[in-house]
PDB file of C-alpha atoms in Angstrom:
ATOM      1  CA  MET J   1     108.552  40.723 107.874  1.00 59.00           C
ATOM      2  CA  VAL J   2     109.649  41.326 104.299  1.00 75.00           C
ATOM      3  CA  THR J   3     109.813  44.999 103.431  1.00 83.00           C
ATOM      4  CA  ALA J   4     109.755  44.276  99.692  1.00 83.00           C
ATOM      5  CA  ARG J   5     106.249  42.829 100.004  1.00 81.00           C
ATOM      6  CA  ILE J   6     105.113  45.793 102.102  1.00 83.00           C
ATOM      7  CA  ALA J   7     106.648  48.221  99.594  1.00 86.00           C
ATOM      8  CA  ALA J   8     104.873  46.430  96.740  1.00 81.00           C
ATOM      9  CA  LEU J   9     101.566  46.653  98.563  1.00 80.00           C
ATOM     10  CA  VAL J  10     102.102  50.356  99.345  1.00 83.00           C
ATOM     11  CA  GLY J  11     102.938  50.972  95.684  1.00 85.00           C
ATOM     12  CA  LYS J  12      99.757  49.154  94.666  1.00 81.00           C
ATOM     13  CA  GLU J  13      97.713  51.245  97.102  1.00 80.00           C
ATOM     14  CA  LEU J  14      99.185  54.513  95.815  1.00 81.00           C
ATOM     15  CA  ALA J  15      98.654  53.457  92.192  1.00 79.00           C
ATOM     16  CA  GLU J  16      95.050  52.575  92.977  1.00 79.00           C
ATOM     17  CA  LEU J  17      94.502  55.957  94.586  1.00 78.00           C
ATOM     18  CA  SER J  18      96.043  57.781  91.621  1.00 76.00           C
ATOM     19  CA  ARG J  19      93.632  55.982  89.286  1.00 77.00           C
ATOM     20  CA  ASN J  20      90.574  56.930  91.318  1.00 75.00           C
ATOM     21  CA  LYS J  21      90.704  60.635  92.137  1.00 75.00           C
ATOM     22  CA  ALA J  22      87.211  60.567  93.691  1.00 76.00           C
ATOM     23  CA  GLY J  23      88.760  59.137  96.846  1.00 75.00           C
ATOM     24  CA  LEU J  24      90.492  62.482  97.383  1.00 80.00           C
ATOM     25  CA  LEU J  25      87.281  64.543  97.437  1.00 84.00           C
ATOM     26  CA  PRO J  26      86.363  64.049 101.122  1.00 85.00           C
ATOM     27  CA  VAL J  27      89.926  64.784 102.189  1.00 86.00           C
ATOM     28  CA  LEU J  28      90.168  67.885 100.032  1.00 88.00           C
ATOM     29  CA  GLY J  29      86.791  69.029 101.381  1.00 90.00           C
ATOM     30  CA  VAL J  30      87.978  68.749 104.983  1.00 90.00           C
ATOM     31  CA  ALA J  31      91.257  70.459 104.068  1.00 90.00           C
ATOM     32  CA  LEU J  32      89.400  73.321 102.408  1.00 92.00           C
ATOM     33  CA  VAL J  33      87.060  73.845 105.378  1.00 92.00           C
ATOM     34  CA  SER J  34      90.014  73.608 107.771  1.00 90.00           C
ATOM     35  CA  MET J  35      91.740  76.430 105.916  1.00 90.00           C
ATOM     36  CA  VAL J  36      88.808  78.656 105.008  1.00 92.00           C
ATOM     37  CA  LEU J  37      87.094  78.742 108.413  1.00 92.00           C
ATOM     38  CA  PRO J  38      89.927  80.404 110.384  1.00 92.00           C
ATOM     39  CA  PHE J  39      90.527  82.948 107.631  1.00 92.00           C
ATOM     40  CA  PHE J  40      86.829  83.749 107.528  1.00 93.00           C
ATOM     41  CA  ILE J  41      86.648  84.220 111.294  1.00 89.00           C
ATOM     42  CA  GLY J  42      90.012  85.919 111.703  1.00 87.00           C
ATOM     43  CA  LEU J  43      89.978  88.190 108.656  1.00 88.00           C
ATOM     44  CA  ALA J  44      86.603  88.343 106.873  1.00 89.00           C
ATOM     45  CA  VAL J  45      84.303  88.744 109.883  1.00 87.00           C
ATOM     46  CA  PRO J  46      86.101  91.886 111.136  1.00 87.00           C
ATOM     47  CA  ILE J  47      85.917  93.378 107.643  1.00 86.00           C
ATOM     48  CA  LEU J  48      82.231  92.488 107.210  1.00 88.00           C
ATOM     49  CA  THR J  49      81.178  93.709 110.646  1.00 88.00           C
ATOM     50  CA  GLY J  50      83.479  96.710 110.846  1.00 85.00           C
ATOM     51  CA  ASP J  51      84.594  95.662 114.354  1.00 84.00           C
ATOM     52  CA  GLN J  52      88.071  94.463 115.188  1.00 82.00           C
ATOM     53  CA  LEU J  53      88.570  91.108 116.868  1.00 78.00           C
ATOM     54  CA  SER J  54      90.362  92.864 119.698  1.00 77.00           C
ATOM     55  CA  SER J  55      87.144  94.702 120.584  1.00 80.00           C
ATOM     56  CA  ASP J  56      85.574  91.402 121.691  1.00 77.00           C
ATOM     57  CA  ALA J  57      86.147  91.101 125.439  1.00 79.00           C
ATOM     58  CA  ASP J  58      85.701  87.316 125.392  1.00 77.00           C
ATOM     59  CA  LEU J  59      88.460  86.836 122.807  1.00 77.00           C
ATOM     60  CA  VAL J  60      90.805  89.136 124.686  1.00 76.00           C
ATOM     61  CA  GLN J  61      90.070  87.276 127.928  1.00 79.00           C
ATOM     62  CA  ALA J  62      90.651  83.904 126.234  1.00 77.00           C
ATOM     63  CA  LEU J  63      93.946  85.202 124.845  1.00 75.00           C
ATOM     64  CA  ALA J  64      95.009  86.297 128.319  1.00 75.00           C
ATOM     65  CA  LYS J  65      94.259  82.816 129.671  1.00 74.00           C
ATOM     66  CA  ALA J  66      96.148  81.180 126.801  1.00 71.00           C
ATOM     67  CA  GLY J  67      99.143  83.469 127.226  1.00 67.00           C
ATOM     68  CA  GLU J  68     101.352  80.564 128.274  1.00 69.00           C
ATOM     69  CA  GLU J  69     100.740  78.839 124.938  1.00 72.00           C
ATOM     70  CA  LEU J  70     101.375  81.980 122.890  1.00 71.00           C
ATOM     71  CA  PRO J  71     103.891  84.098 124.790  1.00 71.00           C
ATOM     72  CA  ARG J  72     105.059  85.859 121.624  1.00 70.00           C
ATOM     73  CA  ALA J  73     101.493  86.922 120.807  1.00 69.00           C
ATOM     74  CA  LEU J  74     101.259  88.909 124.034  1.00 68.00           C
ATOM     75  CA  ASN J  75     103.973  91.252 122.726  1.00 73.00           C
ATOM     76  CA  LEU J  76     101.951  92.080 119.597  1.00 77.00           C
ATOM     77  CA  PRO J  77      99.372  94.847 119.172  1.00 79.00           C
ATOM     78  CA  ASP J  78      95.900  93.815 120.334  1.00 77.00           C
ATOM     79  CA  GLU J  79      94.456  92.966 116.913  1.00 81.00           C
ATOM     80  CA  SER J  80      97.517  90.965 115.878  1.00 80.00           C
ATOM     81  CA  ALA J  81      97.540  89.090 119.187  1.00 81.00           C
ATOM     82  CA  VAL J  82      93.893  88.085 118.832  1.00 82.00           C
ATOM     83  CA  GLN J  83      94.465  87.010 115.216  1.00 84.00           C
ATOM     84  CA  ALA J  84      97.409  84.882 116.332  1.00 83.00           C
ATOM     85  CA  PHE J  85      95.173  83.325 118.991  1.00 84.00           C
ATOM     86  CA  VAL J  86      92.425  82.532 116.449  1.00 84.00           C
ATOM     87  CA  PHE J  87      94.843  81.025 113.924  1.00 88.00           C
ATOM     88  CA  HIS J  88      96.578  79.045 116.668  1.00 85.00           C
ATOM     89  CA  ARG J  89      93.281  77.598 117.913  1.00 85.00           C
ATOM     90  CA  PHE J  90      92.148  76.570 114.451  1.00 88.00           C
ATOM     91  CA  LEU J  91      95.485  74.905 113.748  1.00 88.00           C
ATOM     92  CA  THR J  92      94.232  71.766 115.495  1.00 88.00           C
ATOM     93  CA  LEU J  93      91.442  71.574 112.916  1.00 88.00           C
ATOM     94  CA  LEU J  94      94.109  70.597 110.371  1.00 88.00           C
ATOM     95  CA  LEU J  95      94.527  67.318 112.263  1.00 88.00           C
ATOM     96  CA  LEU J  96      91.185  66.234 110.817  1.00 88.00           C
ATOM     97  CA  VAL J  97      92.785  66.069 107.373  1.00 87.00           C
ATOM     98  CA  PRO J  98      94.978  62.976 107.925  1.00 86.00           C
ATOM     99  CA  VAL J  99      92.290  61.291 110.026  1.00 86.00           C
ATOM    100  CA  THR J 100      89.687  61.785 107.313  1.00 86.00           C
ATOM    101  CA  GLY J 101      92.188  60.795 104.662  1.00 83.00           C
ATOM    102  CA  ALA J 102      93.279  57.608 106.358  1.00 80.00           C
ATOM    103  CA  ILE J 103      89.697  56.505 106.953  1.00 82.00           C
ATOM    104  CA  THR J 104      88.619  57.403 103.419  1.00 81.00           C
ATOM    105  CA  PHE J 105      91.617  55.838 101.710  1.00 79.00           C
ATOM    106  CA  ALA J 106      91.502  52.643 103.775  1.00 75.00           C
ATOM    107  CA  GLY J 107      87.789  52.206 103.216  1.00 75.00           C
ATOM    108  CA  HIS J 108      88.105  53.010  99.539  1.00 72.00           C
ATOM    109  CA  SER J 109      90.945  50.519  99.235  1.00 72.00           C
ATOM    110  CA  LEU J 110      88.930  47.639 100.636  1.00 71.00           C
ATOM    111  CA  VAL J 111      85.763  48.484  98.718  1.00 72.00           C
ATOM    112  CA  GLY J 112      87.767  49.043  95.524  1.00 70.00           C
ATOM    113  CA  GLU J 113      89.430  45.655  95.881  1.00 70.00           C
ATOM    114  CA  LYS J 114      86.093  43.982  96.548  1.00 69.00           C
ATOM    115  CA  LEU J 115      84.509  45.614  93.491  1.00 69.00           C
ATOM    116  CA  GLY J 116      87.579  45.022  91.334  1.00 68.00           C
ATOM    117  CA  ARG J 117      87.671  41.381  92.453  1.00 72.00           C
ATOM    118  CA  SER J 118      91.280  41.746  93.539  1.00 67.00           C
ATOM    119  CA  LEU J 119      90.685  41.121  97.248  1.00 64.00           C
ATOM    120  CA  GLU J 120      90.718  37.319  97.013  1.00 63.00           C
ATOM    121  CA  PRO J 121      93.939  37.197  94.950  1.00 69.00           C
ATOM    122  CA  LEU J 122      95.546  39.617  97.419  1.00 66.00           C
ATOM    123  CA  LEU J 123      94.594  37.416 100.345  1.00 68.00           C
ATOM    124  CA  ALA J 124      95.962  34.365  98.491  1.00 68.00           C
ATOM    125  CA  THR J 125      99.419  35.919  98.070  1.00 75.00           C
ATOM    126  CA  PRO J 126     102.241  34.790 100.364  1.00 78.00           C
ATOM    127  CA  ILE J 127     101.972  37.808 102.631  1.00 81.00           C
ATOM    128  CA  THR J 128     101.476  37.728 106.370  1.00 83.00           C
ATOM    129  CA  THR J 129      98.588  39.460 108.077  1.00 79.00           C
ATOM    130  CA  PHE J 130     101.012  41.885 109.701  1.00 86.00           C
ATOM    131  CA  GLU J 131     102.591  42.796 106.342  1.00 83.00           C
ATOM    132  CA  LEU J 132      99.149  43.283 104.814  1.00 79.00           C
ATOM    133  CA  LEU J 133      98.078  45.510 107.688  1.00 81.00           C
ATOM    134  CA  VAL J 134     101.287  47.573 107.632  1.00 84.00           C
ATOM    135  CA  GLY J 135     101.086  47.976 103.858  1.00 82.00           C
ATOM    136  CA  LYS J 136      97.465  49.091 103.985  1.00 80.00           C
ATOM    137  CA  VAL J 137      98.119  51.517 106.853  1.00 82.00           C
ATOM    138  CA  ILE J 138     101.142  53.090 105.172  1.00 86.00           C
ATOM    139  CA  GLY J 139      99.281  53.224 101.853  1.00 83.00           C
ATOM    140  CA  ALA J 140      96.463  55.190 103.496  1.00 82.00           C
ATOM    141  CA  LEU J 141      98.698  57.292 105.733  1.00 85.00           C
ATOM    142  CA  MET J 142     101.174  58.601 103.145  1.00 87.00           C
ATOM    143  CA  PRO J 143      98.669  60.451 100.932  1.00 86.00           C
ATOM    144  CA  SER J 144      96.823  61.705 104.015  1.00 85.00           C
ATOM    145  CA  LEU J 145      99.969  63.189 105.498  1.00 87.00           C
ATOM    146  CA  GLY J 146     100.887  64.638 102.118  1.00 89.00           C
ATOM    147  CA  VAL J 147      97.553  66.447 101.873  1.00 88.00           C
ATOM    148  CA  MET J 148      97.911  67.658 105.479  1.00 89.00           C
ATOM    149  CA  LEU J 149     101.423  69.011 104.886  1.00 92.00           C
ATOM    150  CA  LEU J 150     100.258  70.784 101.731  1.00 93.00           C
ATOM    151  CA  THR J 151      97.287  72.218 103.622  1.00 92.00           C
ATOM    152  CA  PHE J 152      99.580  73.320 106.458  1.00 93.00           C
ATOM    153  CA  ALA J 153     101.944  75.040 104.005  1.00 95.00           C
ATOM    154  CA  ILE J 154      99.036  76.888 102.369  1.00 94.00           C
ATOM    155  CA  TYR J 155      97.679  77.791 105.829  1.00 93.00           C
ATOM    156  CA  LEU J 156     101.000  79.303 106.938  1.00 93.00           C
ATOM    157  CA  THR J 157     101.455  81.092 103.634  1.00 94.00           C
ATOM    158  CA  GLY J 158      97.970  82.563 103.908  1.00 93.00           C
ATOM    159  CA  ILE J 159      98.659  83.763 107.442  1.00 92.00           C
ATOM    160  CA  GLY J 160     101.936  85.319 106.337  1.00 91.00           C
ATOM    161  CA  VAL J 161     100.317  87.113 103.412  1.00 92.00           C
ATOM    162  CA  LEU J 162      96.888  88.088 104.774  1.00 90.00           C
ATOM    163  CA  ALA J 163      97.193  88.448 108.553  1.00 86.00           C
ATOM    164  CA  GLU J 164      98.527  91.364 110.577  1.00 85.00           C
ATOM    165  CA  PRO J 165     102.322  91.698 110.807  1.00 86.00           C
ATOM    166  CA  GLY J 166     103.856  89.424 113.433  1.00 82.00           C
ATOM    167  CA  VAL J 167     100.992  86.924 113.528  1.00 82.00           C
ATOM    168  CA  LEU J 168     102.894  84.231 111.632  1.00 82.00           C
ATOM    169  CA  GLY J 169     105.872  84.488 113.958  1.00 80.00           C
ATOM    170  CA  ALA J 170     103.682  84.205 117.028  1.00 73.00           C
TER     171      ALA J 170
END
């Protein structure tokens, strides 16, 4: 395995993605929904309804059952503890971002090469199947993880700024 060939292929994949920004739209859509939904449920719904999350017996019961996962949340006031529970549960939704990104970028890469008539020259290069596969996977994974990390940073910042005190720490 020659890492220079893999690095060249990854560079080509990233350059191709930077030229076609439309490939980012599905990933950014999933990232946006993954961030907006927990904030809507955890912060906007209580404001719109006038009821606190902690007044919902089902949420309080679910928090009590999940106490092992969030031991620090149990030491918070009721509303903060339930908010921490909601934000913690929706955190797994962020895992859809790299999955969607990898699928979108990999599919876009192959279709883009087919349309750009660069697939046949790529297959004719002296690169092994394993190197081609590793290069394509890394080329799709890197931007996906980058978008997920950015989404995660915005998610944590939003929790720190908008949620009840202590929720981010829990």
